[in-house]
CSV table of N, CA and C in Angstrom, one decimal:
chain,number,residue,atom,x,y,z
A,1,LYS,N,-0.8,85.3,-31.3
A,1,LYS,CA,-1.0,85.3,-32.7
A,1,LYS,C,-0.8,86.8,-33.2
A,2,VAL,N,-1.3,87.7,-32.5
A,2,VAL,CA,-1.1,89.1,-33.0
A,2,VAL,C,0.4,89.5,-32.9
A,3,LEU,N,1.1,89.1,-31.9
A,3,LEU,CA,2.5,89.4,-31.8
A,3,LEU,C,3.3,88.8,-33.0
A,4,ILE,N,2.9,87.7,-33.4
A,4,ILE,CA,3.6,87.0,-34.5
A,4,ILE,C,3.3,87.7,-35.8
A,5,ASP,N,2.2,88.3,-36.0
A,5,ASP,CA,1.8,88.9,-37.2
A,5,ASP,C,2.4,90.3,-37.4
A,6,VAL,N,2.8,90.9,-36.3
A,6,VAL,CA,3.4,92.3,-36.4
A,6,VAL,C,4.8,92.2,-37.0
A,7,PRO,N,5.1,93.1,-37.9
A,7,PRO,CA,6.5,93.1,-38.5
A,7,PRO,C,7.5,93.2,-37.4
A,8,PRO,N,8.6,92.5,-37.4
A,8,PRO,CA,9.6,92.5,-36.4
A,8,PRO,C,10.2,93.9,-36.1
A,9,SER,N,10.4,94.6,-37.1
A,9,SER,CA,11.0,96.0,-36.9
A,9,SER,C,10.1,96.9,-36.1
A,10,GLU,N,8.8,96.8,-36.4
A,10,GLU,CA,7.8,97.6,-35.6
A,10,GLU,C,7.8,97.2,-34.1
A,11,LEU,N,7.7,95.9,-33.9
A,11,LEU,CA,7.7,95.3,-32.6
A,11,LEU,C,9.0,95.6,-31.8
A,12,ALA,N,10.1,95.6,-32.5
A,12,ALA,CA,11.4,95.9,-31.9
A,12,ALA,C,11.4,97.4,-31.4
A,13,GLU,N,10.8,98.2,-32.2
A,13,GLU,CA,10.8,99.7,-31.8
A,13,GLU,C,9.9,99.8,-30.6
A,14,GLU,N,8.7,99.2,-30.6
A,14,GLU,CA,7.7,99.3,-29.5
A,14,GLU,C,8.2,98.7,-28.2
A,15,LEU,N,8.9,97.6,-28.3
A,15,LEU,CA,9.4,97.0,-27.1
A,15,LEU,C,10.8,97.5,-26.7
A,16,GLU,N,11.4,98.3,-27.5
A,16,GLU,CA,12.7,98.8,-27.3
A,16,GLU,C,13.7,97.7,-27.2
A,17,GLN,N,13.6,96.7,-28.1
A,17,GLN,CA,14.5,95.6,-28.1
A,17,GLN,C,15.2,95.5,-29.5
A,18,SER,N,16.2,94.7,-29.6
A,18,SER,CA,16.8,94.5,-31.0
A,18,SER,C,15.9,93.7,-31.8
A,19,GLN,N,16.1,93.8,-33.1
A,19,GLN,CA,15.2,93.0,-34.1
A,19,GLN,C,15.5,91.5,-33.9
A,20,THR,N,16.7,91.1,-33.6
A,20,THR,CA,17.0,89.7,-33.5
A,20,THR,C,16.3,89.1,-32.3
A,21,GLN,N,16.3,89.9,-31.2
A,21,GLN,CA,15.5,89.4,-30.0
A,21,GLN,C,14.1,89.3,-30.3
A,22,VAL,N,13.5,90.2,-31.0
A,22,VAL,CA,12.1,90.2,-31.3
A,22,VAL,C,11.8,89.0,-32.2
A,23,GLU,N,12.7,88.7,-33.2
A,23,GLU,CA,12.5,87.6,-34.1
A,23,GLU,C,12.6,86.3,-33.3
A,24,ALA,N,13.5,86.2,-32.3
A,24,ALA,CA,13.6,85.0,-31.5
A,24,ALA,C,12.3,84.9,-30.7
A,25,LEU,N,11.8,86.0,-30.2
A,25,LEU,CA,10.5,86.0,-29.4
A,25,LEU,C,9.4,85.5,-30.3
A,26,GLN,N,9.3,86.0,-31.5
A,26,GLN,CA,8.2,85.6,-32.5
A,26,GLN,C,8.4,84.1,-32.8
A,27,ASP,N,9.6,83.6,-33.0
A,27,ASP,CA,9.8,82.2,-33.3
A,27,ASP,C,9.3,81.3,-32.1
A,28,THR,N,9.6,81.8,-30.9
A,28,THR,CA,9.2,81.0,-29.7
A,28,THR,C,7.7,81.0,-29.6
A,29,LEU,N,7.1,82.2,-29.9
A,29,LEU,CA,5.6,82.2,-29.8
A,29,LEU,C,5.0,81.3,-30.9
A,30,GLN,N,5.6,81.3,-32.1
A,30,GLN,CA,5.1,80.4,-33.2
A,30,GLN,C,5.2,79.0,-32.8
A,31,GLN,N,6.3,78.6,-32.1
A,31,GLN,CA,6.5,77.2,-31.6
A,31,GLN,C,5.4,76.8,-30.6
A,32,VAL,N,5.1,77.8,-29.7
A,32,VAL,CA,4.1,77.5,-28.7
A,32,VAL,C,2.7,77.3,-29.4
A,33,LEU,N,2.4,78.2,-30.4
A,33,LEU,CA,1.2,78.0,-31.1
A,33,LEU,C,1.1,76.7,-31.9
A,34,ASP,N,2.2,76.3,-32.5
A,34,ASP,CA,2.3,75.0,-33.2
A,34,ASP,C,2.1,73.9,-32.2
A,35,ARG,N,2.7,73.9,-31.1
A,35,ARG,CA,2.6,72.8,-30.1
A,35,ARG,C,1.1,72.7,-29.6
A,36,ARG,N,0.5,73.9,-29.4
A,36,ARG,CA,-0.9,73.9,-29.0
A,36,ARG,C,-1.8,73.2,-30.0
A,37,GLU,N,-1.5,73.6,-31.3
A,37,GLU,CA,-2.3,73.0,-32.4
A,37,GLU,C,-2.1,71.5,-32.5
A,38,GLU,N,-0.9,71.0,-32.3
A,38,GLU,CA,-0.6,69.6,-32.3
A,38,GLU,C,-1.3,68.9,-31.1
A,39,GLU,N,-1.3,69.5,-30.0
A,39,GLU,CA,-2.0,69.0,-28.8
A,39,GLU,C,-3.5,68.9,-29.1
A,40,ARG,N,-4.1,69.9,-29.7
A,40,ARG,CA,-5.5,69.9,-30.0
A,40,ARG,C,-5.8,68.8,-31.0
A,41,GLN,N,-5.0,68.7,-32.0
A,41,GLN,CA,-5.2,67.6,-33.0
A,41,GLN,C,-5.0,66.2,-32.3
A,42,SER,N,-4.1,66.1,-31.4
A,42,SER,CA,-3.9,64.8,-30.7
A,42,SER,C,-5.1,64.5,-29.9
A,43,ARG,N,-5.7,65.5,-29.2
A,43,ARG,CA,-6.9,65.2,-28.4
A,43,ARG,C,-8.0,64.8,-29.3
A,44,GLN,N,-8.2,65.4,-30.4
A,44,GLN,CA,-9.3,65.1,-31.4
A,44,GLN,C,-9.1,63.6,-31.8
A,45,LEU,N,-7.8,63.3,-32.2
A,45,LEU,CA,-7.5,61.9,-32.6
A,45,LEU,C,-7.8,60.9,-31.6
A,46,LEU,N,-7.4,61.3,-30.3
A,46,LEU,CA,-7.7,60.4,-29.2
A,46,LEU,C,-9.2,60.2,-29.0
A,47,GLU,N,-9.9,61.2,-29.1
A,47,GLU,CA,-11.4,61.1,-28.9
A,47,GLU,C,-12.0,60.3,-30.0
A,48,LEU,N,-11.5,60.4,-31.2
A,48,LEU,CA,-12.0,59.6,-32.3
A,48,LEU,C,-11.7,58.1,-32.1
A,49,TYR,N,-10.4,57.9,-31.6
A,49,TYR,CA,-10.0,56.5,-31.3
A,49,TYR,C,-10.9,55.9,-30.2
A,50,LEU,N,-11.1,56.7,-29.1
A,50,LEU,CA,-12.0,56.2,-28.0
A,50,LEU,C,-13.4,55.9,-28.5
A,51,GLN,N,-13.9,56.7,-29.4
A,51,GLN,CA,-15.3,56.5,-29.9
A,51,GLN,C,-15.3,55.2,-30.7
A,52,ALA,N,-14.2,55.0,-31.5
A,52,ALA,CA,-14.2,53.8,-32.3
A,52,ALA,C,-14.0,52.5,-31.4
A,53,LEU,N,-13.3,52.7,-30.4
A,53,LEU,CA,-13.1,51.6,-29.4
A,53,LEU,C,-14.4,51.2,-28.7
A,54,LYS,N,-15.2,52.3,-28.4
A,54,LYS,CA,-16.5,52.0,-27.8
A,54,LYS,C,-17.4,51.3,-28.7
A,55,LYS,N,-17.4,51.7,-30.0
A,55,LYS,CA,-18.2,51.0,-31.0
A,55,LYS,C,-17.8,49.6,-31.2
A,56,GLU,N,-16.5,49.3,-31.2
A,56,GLU,CA,-16.0,48.0,-31.4
A,56,GLU,C,-16.4,47.1,-30.2
A,57,GLU,N,-16.3,47.7,-29.0
A,57,GLU,CA,-16.7,47.0,-27.7
A,57,GLU,C,-18.2,46.6,-27.8
A,58,SER,N,-19.0,47.5,-28.2
A,58,SER,CA,-20.4,47.3,-28.3
A,58,SER,C,-20.7,46.2,-29.3
A,59,ILE,N,-20.0,46.2,-30.4
A,59,ILE,CA,-20.2,45.1,-31.4
A,59,ILE,C,-19.7,43.8,-30.8
A,60,LEU,N,-18.6,43.8,-30.2
A,60,LEU,CA,-18.1,42.5,-29.6
A,60,LEU,C,-19.0,42.0,-28.5
A,61,SER,N,-19.6,42.9,-27.7
A,61,SER,CA,-20.5,42.5,-26.6
A,61,SER,C,-21.7,41.9,-27.2
A,62,LYS,N,-22.2,42.5,-28.3
A,62,LYS,CA,-23.4,41.9,-29.0
A,62,LYS,C,-23.1,40.5,-29.5
A,63,VAL,N,-21.9,40.3,-30.0
A,63,VAL,CA,-21.5,39.0,-30.5
A,63,VAL,C,-21.4,38.1,-29.3
A,64,ALA,N,-20.8,38.5,-28.2
A,64,ALA,CA,-20.7,37.7,-27.0
A,64,ALA,C,-22.1,37.3,-26.5
A,65,GLU,N,-23.0,38.3,-26.5
A,65,GLU,CA,-24.4,38.0,-26.1
A,65,GLU,C,-25.1,37.0,-27.0
A,66,SER,N,-24.8,37.1,-28.3
A,66,SER,CA,-25.5,36.1,-29.2
A,66,SER,C,-24.9,34.8,-29.0
A,67,GLU,N,-23.6,34.7,-28.5
A,67,GLU,CA,-23.1,33.4,-28.2
A,67,GLU,C,-23.7,32.7,-27.0
A,68,THR,N,-24.1,33.5,-26.0
A,68,THR,CA,-24.6,33.0,-24.8
A,68,THR,C,-26.1,32.6,-24.9
A,69,GLU,N,-26.8,33.2,-25.9
A,69,GLU,CA,-28.2,32.9,-26.0
A,69,GLU,C,-28.3,31.5,-26.6
A,70,PRO,N,-29.3,30.8,-26.1
A,70,PRO,CA,-29.5,29.4,-26.6
A,70,PRO,C,-30.0,29.5,-28.1
A,71,ARG,N,-29.4,28.6,-28.8
A,71,ARG,CA,-29.7,28.6,-30.3
A,71,ARG,C,-30.7,27.5,-30.6
A,72,LYS,N,-31.5,27.8,-31.5
A,72,LYS,CA,-32.4,26.8,-32.0
A,72,LYS,C,-31.7,25.9,-32.9
A,73,GLU,N,-31.6,24.6,-32.6
A,73,GLU,CA,-30.9,23.7,-33.5
A,73,GLU,C,-31.8,23.4,-34.7
A,74,MET,N,-31.1,23.4,-35.9
A,74,MET,CA,-31.8,23.1,-37.1
A,74,MET,C,-31.5,21.7,-37.5
A,75,ASP,N,-32.5,21.1,-38.2
A,75,ASP,CA,-32.3,19.8,-38.7
A,75,ASP,C,-31.4,19.8,-39.9
A,76,VAL,N,-30.5,19.0,-39.9
A,76,VAL,CA,-29.5,19.0,-41.0
A,76,VAL,C,-30.2,18.7,-42.4
A,77,VAL,N,-31.2,17.8,-42.3
A,77,VAL,CA,-31.9,17.5,-43.6
A,77,VAL,C,-32.7,18.8,-44.1
A,78,ASP,N,-33.3,19.5,-43.1
A,78,ASP,CA,-34.0,20.7,-43.6
A,78,ASP,C,-33.1,21.8,-44.2
A,79,THR,N,-31.9,22.0,-43.6
A,79,THR,CA,-31.1,23.0,-44.1
A,79,THR,C,-30.3,22.6,-45.4
A,80,GLY,N,-30.1,21.4,-45.6
A,80,GLY,CA,-29.4,20.9,-46.8
A,80,GLY,C,-27.9,20.9,-46.6
A,81,THR,N,-27.4,21.1,-45.4
A,81,THR,CA,-26.0,21.1,-45.2
A,81,THR,C,-25.6,19.7,-44.6
A,82,SER,N,-24.4,19.4,-44.8
A,82,SER,CA,-23.9,18.1,-44.3
A,82,SER,C,-23.4,18.3,-42.8
A,83,SER,N,-23.3,17.2,-42.1
A,83,SER,CA,-22.9,17.4,-40.7
A,83,SER,C,-21.5,17.8,-40.6
A,84,THR,N,-20.6,17.5,-41.6
A,84,THR,CA,-19.2,17.9,-41.5
A,84,THR,C,-19.1,19.4,-41.7
A,85,GLY,N,-20.0,20.0,-42.5
A,85,GLY,CA,-20.0,21.4,-42.8
A,85,GLY,C,-20.4,22.2,-41.5
A,86,VAL,N,-21.3,21.6,-40.7
A,86,VAL,CA,-21.7,22.3,-39.5
A,86,VAL,C,-20.6,22.2,-38.5
A,87,LEU,N,-19.9,21.1,-38.4
A,87,LEU,CA,-18.8,21.0,-37.4
A,87,LEU,C,-17.7,21.9,-37.8
A,88,ALA,N,-17.3,21.9,-39.1
A,88,ALA,CA,-16.2,22.7,-39.5
A,88,ALA,C,-16.5,24.2,-39.3
A,89,LYS,N,-17.8,24.6,-39.4
A,89,LYS,CA,-18.1,26.0,-39.3
A,89,LYS,C,-17.9,26.5,-37.8
A,90,THR,N,-18.1,25.6,-36.9
A,90,THR,CA,-18.0,26.0,-35.5
A,90,THR,C,-16.5,25.9,-35.0
A,91,ALA,N,-15.6,25.4,-35.8
A,91,ALA,CA,-14.2,25.2,-35.4
A,91,ALA,C,-13.6,26.6,-35.1
A,92,LEU,N,-14.0,27.6,-35.9
A,92,LEU,CA,-13.3,29.0,-35.7
A,92,LEU,C,-13.9,29.8,-34.6
A,93,GLY,N,-15.2,29.6,-34.3
A,93,GLY,CA,-15.8,30.5,-33.3
A,93,GLY,C,-16.4,31.7,-33.9
A,94,ASP,N,-17.5,32.1,-33.3
A,94,ASP,CA,-18.2,33.3,-33.8
A,94,ASP,C,-17.4,34.6,-33.7
A,95,GLN,N,-16.7,34.7,-32.6
A,95,GLN,CA,-15.9,36.0,-32.5
A,95,GLN,C,-14.8,36.1,-33.6
A,96,THR,N,-14.2,35.0,-33.9
A,96,THR,CA,-13.2,35.0,-35.0
A,96,THR,C,-13.9,35.3,-36.3
A,97,LEU,N,-15.0,34.7,-36.6
A,97,LEU,CA,-15.8,34.9,-37.8
A,97,LEU,C,-16.2,36.4,-37.9
A,98,ALA,N,-16.6,37.0,-36.7
A,98,ALA,CA,-17.0,38.4,-36.7
A,98,ALA,C,-15.8,39.3,-37.1
A,99,VAL,N,-14.6,38.9,-36.6
A,99,VAL,CA,-13.4,39.7,-36.9
A,99,VAL,C,-13.1,39.5,-38.4
A,100,LEU,N,-13.2,38.3,-38.9
A,100,LEU,CA,-12.9,38.1,-40.4
A,100,LEU,C,-13.8,38.9,-41.3
A,101,LYS,N,-15.1,39.0,-40.9
A,101,LYS,CA,-16.1,39.7,-41.6
A,101,LYS,C,-15.9,41.2,-41.5
A,102,GLY,N,-15.6,41.7,-40.3
A,102,GLY,CA,-15.7,43.1,-40.0
A,102,GLY,C,-14.5,43.9,-40.2
A,103,LYS,N,-13.3,43.3,-40.3
A,103,LYS,CA,-12.1,44.1,-40.4
A,103,LYS,C,-11.6,44.1,-41.8
A,104,PRO,N,-11.0,45.3,-42.2
A,104,PRO,CA,-10.4,45.3,-43.6
A,104,PRO,C,-9.2,44.5,-43.7
A,105,ALA,N,-8.4,44.3,-42.7
A,105,ALA,CA,-7.2,43.4,-42.7
A,105,ALA,C,-7.3,42.5,-41.5
A,106,PRO,N,-8.2,41.5,-41.5
A,106,PRO,CA,-8.4,40.7,-40.3
A,106,PRO,C,-7.1,39.9,-39.9
A,107,GLU,N,-6.2,39.6,-40.8
A,107,GLU,CA,-5.1,38.8,-40.5
A,107,GLU,C,-4.2,39.6,-39.5
A,108,LEU,N,-4.3,40.9,-39.4
A,108,LEU,CA,-3.5,41.7,-38.5
A,108,LEU,C,-4.2,41.7,-37.1
A,109,CYS,N,-5.5,41.3,-37.0
A,109,CYS,CA,-6.2,41.4,-35.8
A,109,CYS,C,-6.3,40.1,-35.0
A,110,LEU,N,-5.9,39.0,-35.7
A,110,LEU,CA,-6.0,37.7,-35.1
A,110,LEU,C,-4.7,37.3,-34.4
A,111,ASP,N,-4.8,36.5,-33.4
A,111,ASP,CA,-3.6,35.9,-32.8
A,111,ASP,C,-3.2,34.7,-33.7
A,112,SER,N,-2.0,34.2,-33.5
A,112,SER,CA,-1.4,33.2,-34.3
A,112,SER,C,-2.2,31.9,-34.4
A,113,GLN,N,-2.8,31.6,-33.2
A,113,GLN,CA,-3.6,30.3,-33.2
A,113,GLN,C,-4.8,30.4,-34.1
A,114,ASP,N,-5.5,31.6,-34.1
A,114,ASP,CA,-6.6,31.8,-35.0
A,114,ASP,C,-6.2,31.8,-36.4
A,115,LEU,N,-5.0,32.4,-36.7
A,115,LEU,CA,-4.5,32.5,-38.1
A,115,LEU,C,-4.3,31.0,-38.6
A,116,GLU,N,-3.7,30.2,-37.7
A,116,GLU,CA,-3.5,28.8,-38.1
A,116,GLU,C,-4.8,28.1,-38.4
A,117,LEU,N,-5.9,28.3,-37.6
A,117,LEU,CA,-7.2,27.7,-37.8
A,117,LEU,C,-7.8,28.2,-39.1
A,118,VAL,N,-7.6,29.5,-39.4
A,118,VAL,CA,-8.2,30.0,-40.7
A,118,VAL,C,-7.4,29.4,-41.9
A,119,VAL,N,-6.1,29.3,-41.8
A,119,VAL,CA,-5.3,28.7,-42.9
A,119,VAL,C,-5.7,27.2,-43.1
A,120,LYS,N,-5.9,26.5,-42.0
A,120,LYS,CA,-6.1,25.1,-42.1
A,120,LYS,C,-7.6,24.7,-42.5
A,121,GLU,N,-8.5,25.7,-42.3
A,121,GLU,CA,-9.9,25.5,-42.6
A,121,GLU,C,-10.1,25.2,-44.0
A,122,ASP,N,-11.1,24.4,-44.3
A,122,ASP,CA,-11.5,24.1,-45.7
A,122,ASP,C,-12.0,25.4,-46.3
A,123,THR,N,-11.6,25.7,-47.5
A,123,THR,CA,-11.9,26.9,-48.2
A,123,THR,C,-13.5,27.0,-48.4
A,124,GLU,N,-14.1,25.9,-48.8
A,124,GLU,CA,-15.5,26.0,-49.1
A,124,GLU,C,-16.3,26.2,-47.8
A,125,VAL,N,-15.9,25.5,-46.7
A,125,VAL,CA,-16.6,25.7,-45.5
A,125,VAL,C,-16.5,27.1,-44.9
A,126,LEU,N,-15.2,27.6,-45.0
A,126,LEU,CA,-15.0,29.0,-44.6
A,126,LEU,C,-15.8,30.0,-45.4
A,127,ALA,N,-15.8,29.8,-46.7
A,127,ALA,CA,-16.6,30.7,-47.6
A,127,ALA,C,-18.1,30.6,-47.3
A,128,SER,N,-18.5,29.5,-46.9
A,128,SER,CA,-20.0,29.3,-46.5
A,128,SER,C,-20.2,30.0,-45.2
A,129,ALA,N,-19.3,29.9,-44.3
A,129,ALA,CA,-19.5,30.5,-43.0
A,129,ALA,C,-19.4,32.0,-43.0
A,130,LEU,N,-18.6,32.6,-43.9
A,130,LEU,CA,-18.5,34.0,-44.1
A,130,LEU,C,-19.5,34.6,-45.1
A,131,SER,N,-20.1,33.7,-45.9
A,131,SER,CA,-21.0,34.1,-47.0
A,131,SER,C,-20.2,34.9,-48.0
A,132,TRP,N,-19.0,34.4,-48.3
A,132,TRP,CA,-18.2,35.0,-49.3
A,132,TRP,C,-18.0,34.0,-50.5
A,133,ASN,N,-17.5,34.5,-51.6
A,133,ASN,CA,-17.2,33.6,-52.7
A,133,ASN,C,-15.8,33.0,-52.5
A,134,LYS,N,-15.5,31.9,-53.2
A,134,LYS,CA,-14.3,31.1,-53.0
A,134,LYS,C,-13.0,31.9,-53.2
A,135,GLN,N,-13.0,32.8,-54.2
A,135,GLN,CA,-11.8,33.6,-54.5
A,135,GLN,C,-11.5,34.6,-53.3
A,136,LYS,N,-12.5,35.2,-52.8
A,136,LYS,CA,-12.2,36.1,-51.7
A,136,LYS,C,-11.8,35.4,-50.4
A,137,THR,N,-12.3,34.2,-50.2
A,137,THR,CA,-11.9,33.3,-49.1
A,137,THR,C,-10.5,32.8,-49.3
A,138,GLU,N,-10.1,32.4,-50.5
A,138,GLU,CA,-8.8,32.0,-50.8
A,138,GLU,C,-7.8,33.1,-50.5
A,139,ALA,N,-8.1,34.3,-50.9
A,139,ALA,CA,-7.3,35.5,-50.7
A,139,ALA,C,-7.1,35.8,-49.2
A,140,LEU,N,-8.2,35.6,-48.5
A,140,LEU,CA,-8.1,35.8,-47.0
A,140,LEU,C,-7.1,34.7,-46.4
A,141,GLN,N,-7.3,33.5,-46.8
A,141,GLN,CA,-6.5,32.4,-46.3
A,141,GLN,C,-5.0,32.6,-46.7
A,142,GLN,N,-4.8,33.1,-47.9
A,142,GLN,CA,-3.4,33.4,-48.3
A,142,GLN,C,-2.8,34.5,-47.5
A,143,ALA,N,-3.6,35.6,-47.2
A,143,ALA,CA,-3.1,36.7,-46.4
A,143,ALA,C,-2.8,36.2,-45.0
A,144,CYS,N,-3.7,35.4,-44.4
A,144,CYS,CA,-3.4,34.8,-43.1
A,144,CYS,C,-2.2,34.0,-43.1
A,145,ASP,N,-2.0,33.2,-44.1
A,145,ASP,CA,-0.8,32.3,-44.2
A,145,ASP,C,0.5,33.2,-44.3
A,146,GLN,N,0.5,34.3,-45.1
A,146,GLN,CA,1.6,35.2,-45.2
A,146,GLN,C,1.9,35.9,-43.8
A,147,GLU,N,0.8,36.3,-43.1
A,147,GLU,CA,1.0,36.9,-41.8
A,147,GLU,C,1.6,35.9,-40.8
A,148,LEU,N,1.1,34.7,-40.9
A,148,LEU,CA,1.6,33.7,-40.0
A,148,LEU,C,3.1,33.4,-40.3
A,149,SER,N,3.5,33.3,-41.5
A,149,SER,CA,4.9,33.1,-41.9
A,149,SER,C,5.8,34.3,-41.5
A,150,LYS,N,5.2,35.5,-41.6
A,150,LYS,CA,6.0,36.7,-41.2
A,150,LYS,C,6.2,36.7,-39.7
A,151,ARG,N,5.2,36.3,-38.9
A,151,ARG,CA,5.4,36.2,-37.5
A,151,ARG,C,6.4,35.2,-37.1
A,152,LEU,N,6.3,34.0,-37.8
A,152,LEU,CA,7.3,33.0,-37.5
A,152,LEU,C,8.7,33.4,-37.8
A,153,GLN,N,8.9,34.1,-38.9
A,153,GLN,CA,10.2,34.6,-39.3
A,153,GLN,C,10.7,35.6,-38.2
A,154,GLN,N,9.8,36.5,-37.7
A,154,GLN,CA,10.2,37.4,-36.7
A,154,GLN,C,10.6,36.7,-35.4
A,155,VAL,N,9.9,35.7,-35.0
A,155,VAL,CA,10.3,34.9,-33.8
A,155,VAL,C,11.7,34.2,-34.0
A,156,GLN,N,11.9,33.7,-35.2
A,156,GLN,CA,13.2,33.0,-35.5
A,156,GLN,C,14.3,34.1,-35.5
A,157,THR,N,14.0,35.2,-36.0
A,157,THR,CA,15.0,36.3,-36.1
A,157,THR,C,15.4,36.7,-34.6
A,158,LEU,N,14.3,36.9,-33.8
A,158,LEU,CA,14.5,37.2,-32.4
A,158,LEU,C,15.4,36.2,-31.7
A,159,HIS,N,15.1,34.9,-31.9
A,159,HIS,CA,15.9,33.9,-31.3
A,159,HIS,C,17.3,33.9,-31.8
A,160,SER,N,17.5,34.2,-33.0
A,160,SER,CA,18.8,34.3,-33.6
A,160,SER,C,19.6,35.4,-33.0
A,161,LEU,N,18.9,36.6,-32.8
A,161,LEU,CA,19.6,37.7,-32.2
A,161,LEU,C,19.9,37.5,-30.8
A,162,ARG,N,19.1,36.8,-30.1
A,162,ARG,CA,19.4,36.4,-28.7
A,162,ARG,C,20.6,35.5,-28.6
A,163,SER,N,20.6,34.6,-29.5
A,163,SER,CA,21.8,33.6,-29.4
A,163,SER,C,23.1,34.4,-29.7
A,164,VAL,N,23.0,35.3,-30.7
A,164,VAL,CA,24.2,36.1,-31.0
A,164,VAL,C,24.6,37.0,-29.9
A,165,SER,N,23.6,37.6,-29.2
A,165,SER,CA,23.8,38.5,-28.1
A,165,SER,C,24.4,37.7,-26.9
A,166,LYS,N,23.9,36.5,-26.7
A,166,LYS,CA,24.5,35.7,-25.6
A,166,LYS,C,25.9,35.3,-25.9
A,167,GLY,N,26.2,35.0,-27.2
A,167,GLY,CA,27.6,34.7,-27.6
A,167,GLY,C,28.5,35.8,-27.3
A,168,LYS,N,28.1,37.0,-27.5
A,168,LYS,CA,29.0,38.2,-27.3
A,168,LYS,C,29.3,38.4,-25.9
A,169,LYS,N,28.3,38.1,-25.0
A,169,LYS,CA,28.5,38.3,-23.6
A,169,LYS,C,29.6,37.4,-23.0
A,170,THR,N,29.8,36.2,-23.6
A,170,THR,CA,30.7,35.2,-23.1
A,170,THR,C,32.1,35.5,-23.5
A,171,LEU,N,32.3,36.3,-24.6
A,171,LEU,CA,33.6,36.6,-25.1
A,171,LEU,C,34.3,37.6,-24.2
A,172,PRO,N,35.6,37.5,-24.1
A,172,PRO,CA,36.3,38.5,-23.2
A,172,PRO,C,36.4,39.9,-23.7
């Protein structure tokens, strides 16, 4: 850092080198410093990512533990819910519901099968399971539907590219 801060003319005199050689040396030193700073920032980012990953794992393990614990069955008459509402709520699974609640863009975190389940789920039942209002739930289902359509289009494009690529291989 000190060598970079010294004026090139003074450093050239001291080292008995030309000013262009000293400027090249200073540029190289600056690049090394920049690379070290990038590496330091990358390490910090990686550490933050690993911390977030550990937190997510602990949350998922808590959800998994709650799934394995025996649940007390509630009487449908006491809760005031219909039996179809209870069955529809369990169609998604607790882990999928946790992702839907906990992620800012859950449609990007779910696999295609779960996206289909969310889209096909009754809006009122899903809203009840997530404790959300109907508008927020409809927006979620629409986002999931759009993501599903996007994935389908990507698969179709890939198949199309493969067929074009195979066609080119057979031509002389």
